[in-house]
Amino acid sequence: MRGFWIVLVAVAGAACGGGGESTSRRAGKAAAPVSLATVESSPKENVPSALDSAEQDGLPDPLVNPSEIISGGPPPEGIPPIDNPRFHPAADVEFLKDTEPVLALRVGDDDRAYPVQIMTWHEIVNDVVGGVPVSVSYCPLCNSAVAYDRRVGNRVLDFGTSGRLYQSALVMYDRQTESLWSHFTGQAVAGVLTGTKLELFPMATVSWADWRKAHPDGHVLSRETGHTRNYGTNPYPGYDDVSTSPFLFEGKVDGRLAAKTKVVGIRDGDASVAVVNDELVRRRVIDVELAGHRLVVWSKPGTVSALDASSVAEGRDVGATGVFVPATGGQELHFEAAGDGFRDRETGSTWDVLGRATEGPLRGQSLEPVEHVDTFWFAWAAFRPETTIVP
């Protein structure tokens, strides 16, 4: 694992450099990115900081053992979040290959794509989407992406990287109270806000081509981040090899699956399921039961892994997944794979990976997306040890 330690230190070192000429500007990209809606975050509060110590006087008892929150190498914000994101209209983007993964987020009628080639180097974007203050996070070490509403009561939080890991997963901190938060659960685990949970938004990892086709009027996070990074390269080549071990994971791996097995994790309260990605890729459509509700999980080929090759665009195809409530307009639907998309048996309508009916009687309708994570088994099982495995 020494190689990955070196990688993380190198990322932190790059983070200490100031902003410079961006990759897209050097490449001669003419269209300048724009800032969209912004909102003022709440001021910093004069309270004890969990960044200093999670167990100091004046703080609630942490939800996890503080000794298990460990340094990942970089200092706080050594991997810098993006606080003033700028965006390109989808039609103007030239720096992405069709099969590259992007994080797809919709809030209201506002559609955004966050390229993983950028997220890998920053891990957090503090944004406003559909008028809602949100944070979009990506943890390369557990291969998971989660989006949160960053409002807590009358506070508007913004988040940074703490430089620490819990169960090999990103630990965030809010700059207002310096409480520590689990990226994986969206819950404060130490500090003034201990126990507070953020609302999670459904977000999918899909190919740039699929997202662009679905949202031609959407906006894409720009490489003009204010930082100089080698966007498009993967600083963790080979990390998703199932035969390798997780970085700085000090828990016990649940032996039902290999640690680096890719799964689709779905949660509802205390109930959770993990769908094995290889089986989902083979079958394309799997129905699951969770907390008394039927959900449909599906996979479409054509999205590469961001953690495989040295170049993100050259990773192997691992597919894109979606999880949905299989009903619309009060009609329950059952799905099967149909070419690159999906078809419901009731009306014969065809659907894309983002849950939109593109042809047939239901054209123009959308399924309700369900919050889920594409992640490694070791991380899902660590946070959801009672999970059921499907199939």
Short mmCIF file of C-alpha atoms in Angstrom, two decimals:
data_model
loop_
_atom_site.label_atom_id
_atom_site.label_comp_id
_atom_site.label_asym_id
_atom_site.label_seq_id
_atom_site.Cartn_x
_atom_site.Cartn_y
_atom_site.Cartn_z
CA MET A 1 0.00 0.00 0.00
CA ARG A 2 3.03 2.31 0.13
CA GLY A 3 2.33 3.39 -3.44
CA PHE A 4 -1.10 4.73 -2.56
CA TRP A 5 0.34 6.62 0.41
CA ILE A 6 2.77 8.32 -1.95
CA VAL A 7 -0.12 9.16 -4.28
CA LEU A 8 -2.10 10.81 -1.49
CA VAL A 9 0.88 12.85 -0.34
CA ALA A 10 1.47 13.91 -3.95
CA VAL A 11 -2.17 15.00 -4.25
CA ALA A 12 -1.80 17.03 -1.05
CA GLY A 13 1.38 18.60 -2.34
CA ALA A 14 -0.30 19.60 -5.57
CA ALA A 15 -3.14 21.08 -3.53
CA CYS A 16 -0.77 23.48 -1.81
CA GLY A 17 -0.02 25.21 -5.10
CA GLY A 18 -2.05 28.24 -6.03
CA GLY A 19 -4.45 28.55 -8.91
CA GLY A 20 -2.90 28.71 -12.31
CA GLU A 21 -3.66 28.44 -15.97
CA SER A 22 -6.22 25.66 -16.29
CA THR A 23 -5.97 22.66 -18.56
CA SER A 24 -8.96 23.76 -20.65
CA ARG A 25 -7.56 27.28 -21.13
CA ARG A 26 -4.18 25.87 -22.20
CA ALA A 27 -6.04 23.68 -24.67
CA GLY A 28 -7.49 26.79 -26.27
CA LYS A 29 -11.10 26.39 -25.15
CA ALA A 30 -12.82 29.58 -26.26
CA ALA A 31 -16.05 29.56 -24.27
CA ALA A 32 -15.53 30.82 -20.72
CA PRO A 33 -17.36 28.96 -17.96
CA VAL A 34 -19.95 30.81 -15.92
CA SER A 35 -20.97 30.90 -12.28
CA LEU A 36 -24.59 29.99 -11.74
CA ALA A 37 -26.69 30.60 -8.61
CA THR A 38 -24.79 31.30 -5.38
CA VAL A 39 -25.79 31.56 -1.74
CA GLU A 40 -23.97 32.98 1.26
CA SER A 41 -22.84 30.38 3.77
CA SER A 42 -23.30 30.95 7.49
CA PRO A 43 -20.42 32.55 9.44
CA LYS A 44 -17.90 30.56 11.44
CA GLU A 45 -19.07 29.90 14.99
CA ASN A 46 -17.04 30.27 18.18
CA VAL A 47 -17.42 26.68 19.35
CA PRO A 48 -15.00 23.84 20.20
CA SER A 49 -13.53 22.30 17.05
CA ALA A 50 -13.62 18.54 16.45
CA LEU A 51 -10.73 19.12 14.06
CA ASP A 52 -8.63 19.85 17.15
CA SER A 53 -10.06 17.03 19.26
CA ALA A 54 -13.28 15.05 19.01
CA GLU A 55 -13.34 14.45 22.77
CA GLN A 56 -12.66 17.88 24.24
CA ASP A 57 -14.87 19.52 26.87
CA GLY A 58 -18.03 21.07 25.53
CA LEU A 59 -18.60 18.55 22.75
CA PRO A 60 -21.11 15.68 22.65
CA ASP A 61 -19.78 12.15 22.76
CA PRO A 62 -18.66 11.12 19.26
CA LEU A 63 -20.76 8.55 17.43
CA VAL A 64 -17.66 6.56 16.47
CA ASN A 65 -14.43 5.72 18.25
CA PRO A 66 -12.19 8.77 17.66
CA SER A 67 -9.15 6.50 17.40
CA GLU A 68 -10.71 5.05 14.24
CA ILE A 69 -10.76 8.48 12.56
CA ILE A 70 -7.24 8.46 11.16
CA SER A 71 -5.04 10.66 9.01
CA GLY A 72 -5.16 9.90 5.31
CA GLY A 73 -1.99 11.90 4.63
CA PRO A 74 -3.09 15.38 3.49
CA PRO A 75 -3.86 18.12 6.06
CA PRO A 76 -7.33 19.71 6.27
CA GLU A 77 -8.21 20.99 2.81
CA GLY A 78 -4.94 19.63 1.46
CA ILE A 79 -7.29 18.22 -1.16
CA PRO A 80 -9.14 21.49 -1.88
CA PRO A 81 -12.90 21.51 -2.36
CA ILE A 82 -14.40 23.64 -5.11
CA ASP A 83 -16.21 26.55 -3.46
CA ASN A 84 -17.03 28.71 -6.46
CA PRO A 85 -17.86 26.19 -9.17
CA ARG A 86 -18.20 27.36 -12.73
CA PHE A 87 -20.04 25.55 -15.46
CA HIS A 88 -20.21 25.07 -19.21
CA PRO A 89 -23.37 24.46 -21.19
CA ALA A 90 -23.33 20.80 -22.21
CA ALA A 91 -23.02 21.70 -25.90
CA ASP A 92 -19.74 23.57 -25.27
CA VAL A 93 -17.88 20.76 -23.50
CA GLU A 94 -15.01 19.23 -25.43
CA PHE A 95 -12.75 17.83 -22.71
CA LEU A 96 -14.76 14.68 -21.97
CA LYS A 97 -14.77 11.38 -23.85
CA ASP A 98 -18.14 9.73 -24.43
CA THR A 99 -17.52 6.85 -22.02
CA GLU A 100 -16.10 8.94 -19.16
CA PRO A 101 -18.06 8.90 -15.89
CA VAL A 102 -19.91 11.96 -14.64
CA LEU A 103 -21.97 12.41 -11.48
CA ALA A 104 -25.52 13.27 -12.53
CA LEU A 105 -27.53 15.45 -10.13
CA ARG A 106 -30.98 16.94 -10.67
CA VAL A 107 -32.64 19.26 -8.17
CA GLY A 108 -35.96 20.58 -9.43
CA ASP A 109 -35.43 21.24 -13.13
CA ASP A 110 -31.73 22.01 -12.73
CA ASP A 111 -29.45 19.33 -14.23
CA ARG A 112 -25.73 19.28 -13.44
CA ALA A 113 -22.91 16.92 -14.37
CA TYR A 114 -19.75 16.71 -12.25
CA PRO A 115 -16.99 14.91 -14.19
CA VAL A 116 -15.22 12.32 -12.06
CA GLN A 117 -11.93 13.35 -13.67
CA ILE A 118 -12.35 16.63 -11.74
CA MET A 119 -13.98 15.24 -8.60
CA THR A 120 -11.08 12.84 -8.02
CA TRP A 121 -8.79 15.81 -7.38
CA HIS A 122 -11.18 17.86 -5.21
CA GLU A 123 -13.66 15.39 -3.66
CA ILE A 124 -16.17 18.10 -2.63
CA VAL A 125 -18.06 20.80 -4.55
CA ASN A 126 -20.08 23.35 -2.57
CA ASP A 127 -22.78 24.39 -5.00
CA VAL A 128 -26.35 25.67 -5.38
CA VAL A 129 -28.58 23.53 -7.60
CA GLY A 130 -32.24 24.25 -8.24
CA GLY A 131 -31.99 27.01 -5.66
CA VAL A 132 -30.86 24.55 -2.97
CA PRO A 133 -27.41 24.76 -1.32
CA VAL A 134 -25.84 21.36 -1.93
CA SER A 135 -22.52 19.64 -1.51
CA VAL A 136 -21.48 16.99 -4.00
CA SER A 137 -18.85 14.57 -2.73
CA TYR A 138 -16.78 11.80 -4.26
CA CYS A 139 -14.50 9.46 -2.33
CA PRO A 140 -12.01 7.62 -4.59
CA LEU A 141 -10.91 5.26 -1.82
CA CYS A 142 -14.38 3.81 -1.37
CA ASN A 143 -15.48 4.61 -4.93
CA SER A 144 -18.67 6.36 -3.86
CA ALA A 145 -20.49 9.58 -4.70
CA VAL A 146 -23.05 11.24 -2.42
CA ALA A 147 -24.90 14.58 -2.67
CA TYR A 148 -26.32 16.46 0.33
CA ASP A 149 -28.56 19.39 1.18
CA ARG A 150 -26.14 21.54 3.20
CA ARG A 151 -28.80 23.37 5.17
CA VAL A 152 -29.07 22.51 8.87
CA GLY A 153 -31.79 24.49 10.62
CA ASN A 154 -31.01 28.16 9.95
CA ARG A 155 -27.41 27.38 9.02
CA VAL A 156 -26.04 27.05 5.51
CA LEU A 157 -22.92 24.92 5.86
CA ASP A 158 -20.05 24.53 3.49
CA PHE A 159 -17.75 21.56 3.61
CA GLY A 160 -14.06 20.87 3.33
CA THR A 161 -11.89 17.76 3.36
CA SER A 162 -10.59 17.07 6.86
CA GLY A 163 -7.61 15.03 5.66
CA ARG A 164 -8.93 12.11 7.71
CA LEU A 165 -10.56 8.80 6.94
CA TYR A 166 -13.08 6.63 8.71
CA GLN A 167 -13.33 3.06 7.41
CA SER A 168 -11.15 4.26 4.50
CA ALA A 169 -13.86 6.77 3.56
CA LEU A 170 -13.66 10.55 3.28
CA VAL A 171 -14.33 12.47 6.50
CA MET A 172 -15.65 15.94 5.75
CA TYR A 173 -15.86 18.88 8.11
CA ASP A 174 -18.13 21.92 8.04
CA ARG A 175 -16.36 25.26 8.25
CA GLN A 176 -19.03 26.79 10.48
CA THR A 177 -18.64 24.51 13.54
CA GLU A 178 -15.72 22.28 12.45
CA SER A 179 -17.77 19.18 13.18
CA LEU A 180 -16.64 15.99 11.44
CA TRP A 181 -19.02 14.29 9.00
CA SER A 182 -19.09 10.88 7.35
CA HIS A 183 -19.16 11.24 3.57
CA PHE A 184 -20.83 7.85 3.35
CA THR A 185 -23.80 8.59 5.62
CA GLY A 186 -24.09 12.38 5.61
CA GLN A 187 -24.09 12.37 9.40
CA ALA A 188 -21.98 14.40 11.83
CA VAL A 189 -19.99 11.89 13.88
CA ALA A 190 -18.05 14.33 16.09
CA GLY A 191 -18.29 17.98 17.10
CA VAL A 192 -21.06 20.41 17.98
CA LEU A 193 -23.43 18.97 15.37
CA THR A 194 -22.88 15.31 16.34
CA GLY A 195 -25.89 13.21 15.31
CA THR A 196 -27.19 15.70 12.75
CA LYS A 197 -28.07 14.10 9.41
CA LEU A 198 -28.09 15.85 6.07
CA GLU A 199 -30.76 15.11 3.50
CA LEU A 200 -29.33 13.00 0.67
CA PHE A 201 -30.17 13.57 -2.98
CA PRO A 202 -30.32 10.75 -5.54
CA MET A 203 -27.27 10.92 -7.78
CA ALA A 204 -26.07 8.53 -10.48
CA THR A 205 -22.70 7.87 -12.10
CA VAL A 206 -23.27 7.60 -15.85
CA SER A 207 -21.34 8.13 -19.05
CA TRP A 208 -20.84 11.60 -20.45
CA ALA A 209 -22.58 10.54 -23.68
CA ASP A 210 -25.68 9.28 -21.86
CA TRP A 211 -25.92 12.37 -19.66
CA ARG A 212 -25.39 14.77 -22.59
CA LYS A 213 -28.09 13.02 -24.63
CA ALA A 214 -30.56 13.20 -21.74
CA HIS A 215 -29.74 16.79 -20.74
CA PRO A 216 -28.56 18.79 -23.76
CA ASP A 217 -29.45 22.02 -21.94
CA GLY A 218 -27.76 21.00 -18.67
CA HIS A 219 -24.53 22.38 -17.19
CA VAL A 220 -21.19 20.68 -16.65
CA LEU A 221 -18.62 21.50 -13.98
CA SER A 222 -15.66 23.27 -15.59
CA ARG A 223 -11.97 22.49 -15.25
CA GLU A 224 -11.59 26.21 -14.49
CA THR A 225 -11.44 25.50 -10.76
CA GLY A 226 -8.81 28.00 -9.63
CA HIS A 227 -6.36 25.12 -9.14
CA THR A 228 -3.87 23.54 -11.49
CA ARG A 229 -4.40 19.79 -11.72
CA ASN A 230 -3.73 17.10 -14.27
CA TYR A 231 -7.43 16.59 -14.94
CA GLY A 232 -8.14 13.49 -16.96
CA THR A 233 -5.47 11.42 -15.21
CA ASN A 234 -6.24 8.95 -12.44
CA PRO A 235 -3.94 9.35 -9.40
CA TYR A 236 -5.04 5.89 -8.16
CA PRO A 237 -4.33 3.60 -11.16
CA GLY A 238 -5.37 0.00 -10.55
CA TYR A 239 -7.13 0.84 -7.29
CA ASP A 240 -10.35 -0.90 -8.28
CA ASP A 241 -8.58 -4.21 -8.92
CA VAL A 242 -10.59 -6.72 -6.87
CA SER A 243 -7.38 -8.49 -5.82
CA THR A 244 -5.96 -5.40 -4.06
CA SER A 245 -6.59 -4.30 -0.48
CA PRO A 246 -8.37 -1.10 0.61
CA PHE A 247 -6.11 1.78 1.60
CA LEU A 248 -5.89 2.40 5.38
CA PHE A 249 -8.95 0.26 6.08
CA GLU A 250 -8.62 -0.91 9.67
CA GLY A 251 -11.96 -2.69 9.99
CA LYS A 252 -12.67 -6.35 9.43
CA VAL A 253 -13.76 -7.15 5.88
CA ASP A 254 -17.11 -8.94 5.73
CA GLY A 255 -16.12 -12.26 4.16
CA ARG A 256 -19.30 -12.73 2.18
CA LEU A 257 -17.62 -10.94 -0.74
CA ALA A 258 -14.10 -9.85 -1.63
CA ALA A 259 -13.28 -6.39 -0.23
CA LYS A 260 -13.06 -4.62 -3.60
CA THR A 261 -16.16 -6.23 -5.12
CA LYS A 262 -18.26 -3.50 -6.72
CA VAL A 263 -21.79 -3.28 -5.38
CA VAL A 264 -24.80 -1.02 -5.73
CA GLY A 265 -25.76 -0.09 -2.17
CA ILE A 266 -29.36 0.96 -1.46
CA ARG A 267 -30.63 2.06 1.95
CA ASP A 268 -33.99 2.90 3.49
CA GLY A 269 -33.86 3.64 7.22
CA ASP A 270 -32.31 0.61 8.89
CA ALA A 271 -32.88 -1.64 5.86
CA SER A 272 -30.27 -2.02 3.14
CA VAL A 273 -29.32 -4.21 0.20
CA ALA A 274 -26.17 -4.63 -1.85
CA VAL A 275 -26.52 -5.68 -5.49
CA VAL A 276 -23.34 -7.27 -6.86
CA ASN A 277 -22.33 -5.22 -9.90
CA ASP A 278 -20.94 -8.13 -11.96
CA GLU A 279 -24.26 -9.94 -11.69
CA LEU A 280 -26.17 -6.78 -12.47
CA VAL A 281 -24.04 -6.22 -15.57
CA ARG A 282 -24.81 -9.78 -16.67
CA ARG A 283 -28.57 -9.59 -16.07
CA ARG A 284 -29.03 -5.87 -16.78
CA VAL A 285 -32.24 -5.61 -14.70
CA ILE A 286 -32.81 -6.86 -11.15
CA ASP A 287 -35.86 -6.26 -8.95
CA VAL A 288 -35.20 -5.90 -5.23
CA GLU A 289 -37.40 -5.64 -2.17
CA LEU A 290 -36.40 -3.02 0.41
CA ALA A 291 -38.39 -1.96 3.46
CA GLY A 292 -41.53 -3.42 1.91
CA HIS A 293 -41.11 -1.64 -1.42
CA ARG A 294 -40.18 -3.07 -4.81
CA LEU A 295 -37.38 -1.25 -6.60
CA VAL A 296 -35.79 -1.81 -9.98
CA VAL A 297 -32.02 -1.73 -10.38
CA TRP A 298 -30.50 -1.68 -13.83
CA SER A 299 -27.18 -1.43 -15.61
CA LYS A 300 -26.21 -0.06 -19.01
CA PRO A 301 -22.80 -0.67 -20.61
CA GLY A 302 -20.62 2.16 -21.83
CA THR A 303 -19.27 3.86 -18.69
CA VAL A 304 -15.64 3.31 -17.73
CA SER A 305 -14.07 2.99 -14.29
CA ALA A 306 -12.31 6.14 -13.10
CA LEU A 307 -9.98 4.08 -10.89
CA ASP A 308 -8.60 1.59 -13.42
CA ALA A 309 -6.16 3.04 -15.94
CA SER A 310 -3.77 5.98 -15.59
CA SER A 311 -6.07 7.92 -17.92
CA VAL A 312 -9.68 8.06 -16.76
CA ALA A 313 -10.95 7.80 -20.33
CA GLU A 314 -9.04 4.54 -20.87
CA GLY A 315 -10.54 2.63 -17.95
CA ARG A 316 -12.41 -0.59 -18.46
CA ASP A 317 -16.16 -0.62 -18.98
CA VAL A 318 -17.99 -1.19 -15.67
CA GLY A 319 -21.37 0.12 -16.79
CA ALA A 320 -23.70 2.71 -15.28
CA THR A 321 -26.43 1.90 -12.79
CA GLY A 322 -29.80 3.32 -11.86
CA VAL A 323 -32.22 2.58 -9.04
CA PHE A 324 -35.87 3.62 -9.35
CA VAL A 325 -39.37 3.20 -8.05
CA PRO A 326 -40.87 1.12 -10.93
CA ALA A 327 -44.11 3.04 -11.35
CA THR A 328 -45.38 6.19 -12.97
CA GLY A 329 -48.78 7.81 -13.01
CA GLY A 330 -50.04 5.21 -10.56
CA GLN A 331 -49.14 2.34 -12.91
CA GLU A 332 -46.72 -0.32 -11.69
CA LEU A 333 -44.15 -1.35 -14.27
CA HIS A 334 -41.86 -4.31 -14.86
CA PHE A 335 -38.71 -3.90 -16.89
CA GLU A 336 -36.36 -5.86 -19.12
CA ALA A 337 -33.24 -4.96 -21.04
CA ALA A 338 -33.83 -3.77 -24.60
CA GLY A 339 -30.72 -2.99 -26.63
CA ASP A 340 -28.73 -0.33 -24.80
CA GLY A 341 -31.82 0.72 -22.85
CA PHE A 342 -34.78 -0.81 -21.06
CA ARG A 343 -38.41 -1.59 -21.87
CA ASP A 344 -41.43 -1.89 -19.65
CA ARG A 345 -43.65 -4.92 -20.30
CA GLU A 346 -46.88 -3.09 -19.59
CA THR A 347 -46.71 -0.44 -22.35
CA GLY A 348 -43.62 -1.35 -24.38
CA SER A 349 -42.11 2.07 -23.76
CA THR A 350 -38.31 2.33 -23.85
CA TRP A 351 -36.31 4.02 -21.09
CA ASP A 352 -32.79 5.38 -20.73
CA VAL A 353 -30.35 4.74 -17.88
CA LEU A 354 -31.50 7.93 -16.11
CA GLY A 355 -35.07 6.64 -15.87
CA ARG A 356 -36.62 8.66 -18.69
CA ALA A 357 -39.09 7.17 -21.17
CA THR A 358 -37.69 8.03 -24.59
CA GLU A 359 -40.11 6.16 -26.87
CA GLY A 360 -43.59 4.66 -26.62
CA PRO A 361 -46.83 5.55 -24.86
CA LEU A 362 -45.02 6.81 -21.75
CA ARG A 363 -42.53 8.98 -23.63
CA GLY A 364 -41.60 12.08 -21.63
CA GLN A 365 -42.36 10.53 -18.25
CA SER A 366 -39.69 9.77 -15.64
CA LEU A 367 -39.31 7.25 -12.86
CA GLU A 368 -38.62 8.42 -9.33
CA PRO A 369 -34.88 7.93 -8.65
CA VAL A 370 -33.75 6.28 -5.43
CA GLU A 371 -30.62 7.41 -3.57
CA HIS A 372 -27.88 4.77 -3.89
CA VAL A 373 -24.12 4.43 -4.07
CA ASP A 374 -21.89 2.55 -6.47
CA THR A 375 -19.14 1.50 -4.12
CA PHE A 376 -16.79 -1.22 -2.87
CA TRP A 377 -18.14 -4.01 -0.70
CA PHE A 378 -15.73 -3.35 2.19
CA ALA A 379 -17.10 0.18 2.62
CA TRP A 380 -20.77 -0.72 2.23
CA ALA A 381 -20.49 -3.61 4.69
CA ALA A 382 -18.56 -1.46 7.19
CA PHE A 383 -21.34 1.12 7.31
CA ARG A 384 -24.20 -1.33 6.71
CA PRO A 385 -23.10 -4.59 8.38
CA GLU A 386 -26.64 -6.04 8.42
CA THR A 387 -27.06 -5.55 4.67
CA THR A 388 -28.61 -8.23 2.48
CA ILE A 389 -26.73 -9.25 -0.66
CA VAL A 390 -28.62 -9.51 -3.96
CA PRO A 391 -28.62 -11.89 -5.68
#
